[in-house]
CSV table of C-alpha atoms in Angstrom, one decimal:
chain,number,residue,atom,x,y,z
A,1035,UNK,CA,19.6,49.8,-4.8
A,1036,UNK,CA,19.2,49.2,-0.9
A,1037,UNK,CA,15.8,47.6,-2.1
A,1038,UNK,CA,17.6,45.1,-4.2
A,1039,UNK,CA,19.8,44.0,-1.5
A,1040,UNK,CA,17.1,43.8,1.0
A,1041,UNK,CA,15.1,41.6,-1.6
A,1042,UNK,CA,18.2,39.4,-2.1
A,1043,UNK,CA,18.6,39.3,1.7
A,1044,UNK,CA,15.1,38.0,2.2
A,1045,UNK,CA,15.0,35.3,-0.6
A,1046,UNK,CA,18.3,34.1,0.5
A,1047,UNK,CA,16.8,33.9,4.1
A,1048,UNK,CA,13.7,32.1,3.0
A,1049,UNK,CA,15.7,29.7,1.0
A,1050,UNK,CA,18.1,29.0,3.8
A,1051,UNK,CA,15.1,28.7,6.4
A,1052,UNK,CA,13.0,26.6,4.1
A,1053,UNK,CA,14.4,23.0,4.9
A,1054,UNK,CA,14.1,24.0,8.6
A,1055,UNK,CA,10.4,25.2,7.9
A,1056,UNK,CA,9.4,22.2,6.3
A,1057,UNK,CA,10.9,20.1,9.1
A,1058,UNK,CA,9.1,22.0,11.6
A,1059,UNK,CA,5.8,21.9,9.7
A,1060,UNK,CA,6.1,18.1,9.2
A,1061,UNK,CA,6.6,17.6,12.8
A,1062,UNK,CA,3.6,20.0,13.5
A,1063,UNK,CA,1.4,18.4,10.9
A,1064,UNK,CA,2.4,14.7,12.0
A,1065,UNK,CA,1.7,15.7,15.5
A,1066,UNK,CA,-1.7,17.4,14.7
A,1067,UNK,CA,-2.6,14.3,12.4
A,1068,UNK,CA,-2.0,11.9,15.2
A,1069,UNK,CA,-4.4,13.6,17.3
A,1070,UNK,CA,-7.0,13.7,14.4
A,1071,UNK,CA,-6.2,10.2,13.5
A,1072,UNK,CA,-6.9,9.3,17.5
A,1073,UNK,CA,-10.1,11.4,17.5
A,1074,UNK,CA,-11.1,9.6,14.3
A,1075,UNK,CA,-10.9,6.1,15.5
A,1076,UNK,CA,-12.8,7.2,18.7
A,1077,UNK,CA,-15.5,8.3,16.4
A,1078,UNK,CA,-15.3,5.2,14.3
A,1079,UNK,CA,-16.0,3.2,17.5
A,1080,UNK,CA,-18.9,5.1,18.8
A,1081,UNK,CA,-20.3,4.8,15.1
A,1082,UNK,CA,-20.1,0.9,15.3
A,1083,UNK,CA,-21.2,0.9,18.9
A,1084,UNK,CA,-24.5,3.2,17.8
A,1085,UNK,CA,-25.2,1.0,14.7
A,1086,UNK,CA,-24.9,-2.1,16.7
A,1087,UNK,CA,-27.3,-0.9,19.0
A,1088,UNK,CA,-29.8,0.1,16.3
A,1089,UNK,CA,-29.5,-3.3,14.8
A,1090,UNK,CA,-30.5,-4.7,18.1
A,1091,UNK,CA,-33.3,-2.6,18.6
A,1092,UNK,CA,-34.5,-3.4,15.1
A,1093,UNK,CA,-34.3,-7.1,15.4
A,1094,UNK,CA,-36.3,-6.6,18.9
A,1095,UNK,CA,-39.2,-4.7,16.8
A,1096,UNK,CA,-39.4,-7.7,14.2
A,1097,UNK,CA,-39.7,-10.2,17.0
A,1098,UNK,CA,-42.4,-8.2,18.9
A,1099,UNK,CA,-46.0,-9.4,18.5
A,1100,UNK,CA,-48.7,-11.3,19.9
A,1101,UNK,CA,-48.9,-15.3,20.2
A,1102,UNK,CA,-50.6,-16.4,17.2
A,1103,UNK,CA,-53.7,-18.8,17.2
A,1104,UNK,CA,-51.8,-21.6,15.5
A,1105,UNK,CA,-49.4,-21.6,18.7
A,1106,UNK,CA,-52.3,-21.6,21.0
A,1107,UNK,CA,-53.9,-24.5,19.2
A,1108,UNK,CA,-50.7,-26.4,19.7
A,1109,UNK,CA,-50.5,-25.5,23.0
A,1110,UNK,CA,-54.1,-27.0,23.7
A,1111,UNK,CA,-53.2,-30.1,21.7
A,1112,UNK,CA,-50.0,-30.5,24.0
A,1113,UNK,CA,-51.5,-29.5,27.1
A,1114,UNK,CA,-55.4,-30.1,26.9
A,1115,UNK,CA,-56.0,-28.7,30.4
A,1116,UNK,CA,-54.5,-25.3,29.8
A,1117,UNK,CA,-57.0,-22.3,31.0
A,1118,UNK,CA,-57.6,-20.6,27.6
A,1119,UNK,CA,-59.2,-17.6,29.7
A,1120,UNK,CA,-56.2,-17.1,31.5
A,1121,UNK,CA,-53.7,-17.4,28.8
A,1122,UNK,CA,-55.9,-14.7,26.6
A,1123,UNK,CA,-55.8,-12.3,29.6
A,1124,UNK,CA,-51.6,-12.6,29.9
A,1125,UNK,CA,-51.6,-12.2,26.0
A,1126,UNK,CA,-53.6,-9.1,26.2
A,1127,UNK,CA,-51.5,-7.8,28.9
A,1128,UNK,CA,-48.3,-8.4,26.8
A,1129,UNK,CA,-49.7,-7.0,23.9
A,1130,UNK,CA,-50.3,-3.8,25.8
A,1131,UNK,CA,-46.9,-3.8,27.1
A,1132,UNK,CA,-45.4,-4.7,23.6
A,1133,UNK,CA,-47.1,-1.5,22.1
A,1134,UNK,CA,-45.6,0.7,24.7
A,1135,UNK,CA,-42.2,-0.9,24.5
A,1136,UNK,CA,-42.5,-0.9,20.4
A,1137,UNK,CA,-43.0,2.9,20.7
A,1138,UNK,CA,-40.2,3.4,23.0
A,1139,UNK,CA,-38.0,1.4,20.9
A,1140,UNK,CA,-38.8,3.5,17.9
A,1141,UNK,CA,-38.0,6.6,19.7
A,1142,UNK,CA,-34.5,5.2,20.9
A,1143,UNK,CA,-33.8,4.3,17.3
A,1144,UNK,CA,-34.5,7.8,16.1
A,1145,UNK,CA,-32.3,9.2,18.8
A,1146,UNK,CA,-29.5,6.7,17.6
A,1147,UNK,CA,-29.8,7.8,14.2
A,1148,UNK,CA,-29.5,11.3,14.9
A,1149,UNK,CA,-26.4,10.6,17.1
A,1150,UNK,CA,-25.2,8.2,14.1
A,1151,UNK,CA,-25.4,11.4,11.8
A,1152,UNK,CA,-23.5,13.6,14.4
A,1153,UNK,CA,-20.7,11.1,14.5
A,1154,UNK,CA,-20.6,11.0,10.6
A,1155,UNK,CA,-20.6,14.7,10.3
A,1156,UNK,CA,-17.7,14.4,12.9
A,1157,UNK,CA,-15.8,12.0,10.8
A,1158,UNK,CA,-16.2,14.0,7.4
A,1159,UNK,CA,-14.8,17.0,9.6
A,1160,UNK,CA,-11.7,15.1,10.7
A,1161,UNK,CA,-11.1,13.9,7.3
A,1162,UNK,CA,-11.1,17.4,5.8
A,1163,UNK,CA,-8.9,18.7,8.4
A,1164,UNK,CA,-6.6,15.8,7.8
A,1165,UNK,CA,-6.6,16.6,3.9
A,1166,UNK,CA,-5.9,20.3,5.1
A,1167,UNK,CA,-2.9,19.5,6.9
A,1168,UNK,CA,-1.7,17.3,4.2
A,1169,UNK,CA,-2.1,19.9,1.4
A,1170,UNK,CA,-0.2,22.2,3.9
A,1171,UNK,CA,2.5,19.9,3.8
A,1172,UNK,CA,2.9,19.2,0.2
A,1173,UNK,CA,2.4,22.8,-1.0
A,1174,UNK,CA,4.0,25.7,1.2
A,1175,UNK,CA,1.9,28.1,-0.9
A,1176,UNK,CA,2.7,31.2,1.3
A,1177,UNK,CA,6.5,30.6,1.0
A,1178,UNK,CA,6.4,30.1,-2.7
A,1179,UNK,CA,4.3,33.1,-3.2
A,1180,UNK,CA,6.5,35.3,-1.1
A,1181,UNK,CA,9.8,33.9,-3.0
A,1182,UNK,CA,7.7,34.6,-6.2
A,1183,UNK,CA,6.5,38.1,-5.4
A,1184,UNK,CA,10.2,39.2,-4.1
A,1185,UNK,CA,11.5,37.6,-7.5
A,1186,UNK,CA,9.5,39.7,-9.4
A,1187,UNK,CA,10.1,42.7,-7.5
A,1188,UNK,CA,14.0,42.2,-8.0
A,1189,UNK,CA,13.8,41.6,-11.6
A,1190,UNK,CA,11.8,44.9,-11.7
A,1191,UNK,CA,14.4,46.9,-9.9
A,1192,UNK,CA,17.2,45.3,-11.8
A,1193,UNK,CA,15.5,46.4,-15.0
A,1194,UNK,CA,15.1,50.0,-13.8
A,1195,UNK,CA,18.7,49.9,-12.7
A,1196,UNK,CA,19.8,48.7,-16.2
A,1197,UNK,CA,17.8,51.2,-17.9
A,1198,UNK,CA,19.0,54.0,-16.1
């Protein structure tokens, strides 16, 4: 009989405290979600900056290359006294530097791609955390399970008492 009274007290306590619990849980979850949303915004900005850098580097790769012979011919037509040998030497030097810079740009793009992947993973993790906190608010499972198990135990004790 004392167990029945204890169970009733626990059930009533949970029912009475449930409103306060939900209010406190909402406050906690809202505070946590605000932090997560701020972090998400920061990662989204970082993602945008990294993608912008990658796009600029890819554009630089597209425009890297030697001067075409057609351009040299047009230059000769425009300036007949141009020193072709000197122009060829300068272009050879530029080609060497272009090869070096092209490889460095490709390395930088790979590094930035890794950083973008890390940021993407962080965004996925934050989204999962936000969903998890929202789930806690919508389904206070632990309390419901506790009330359910106490109610079942109460019914069992009442059956035993009524049977005897």
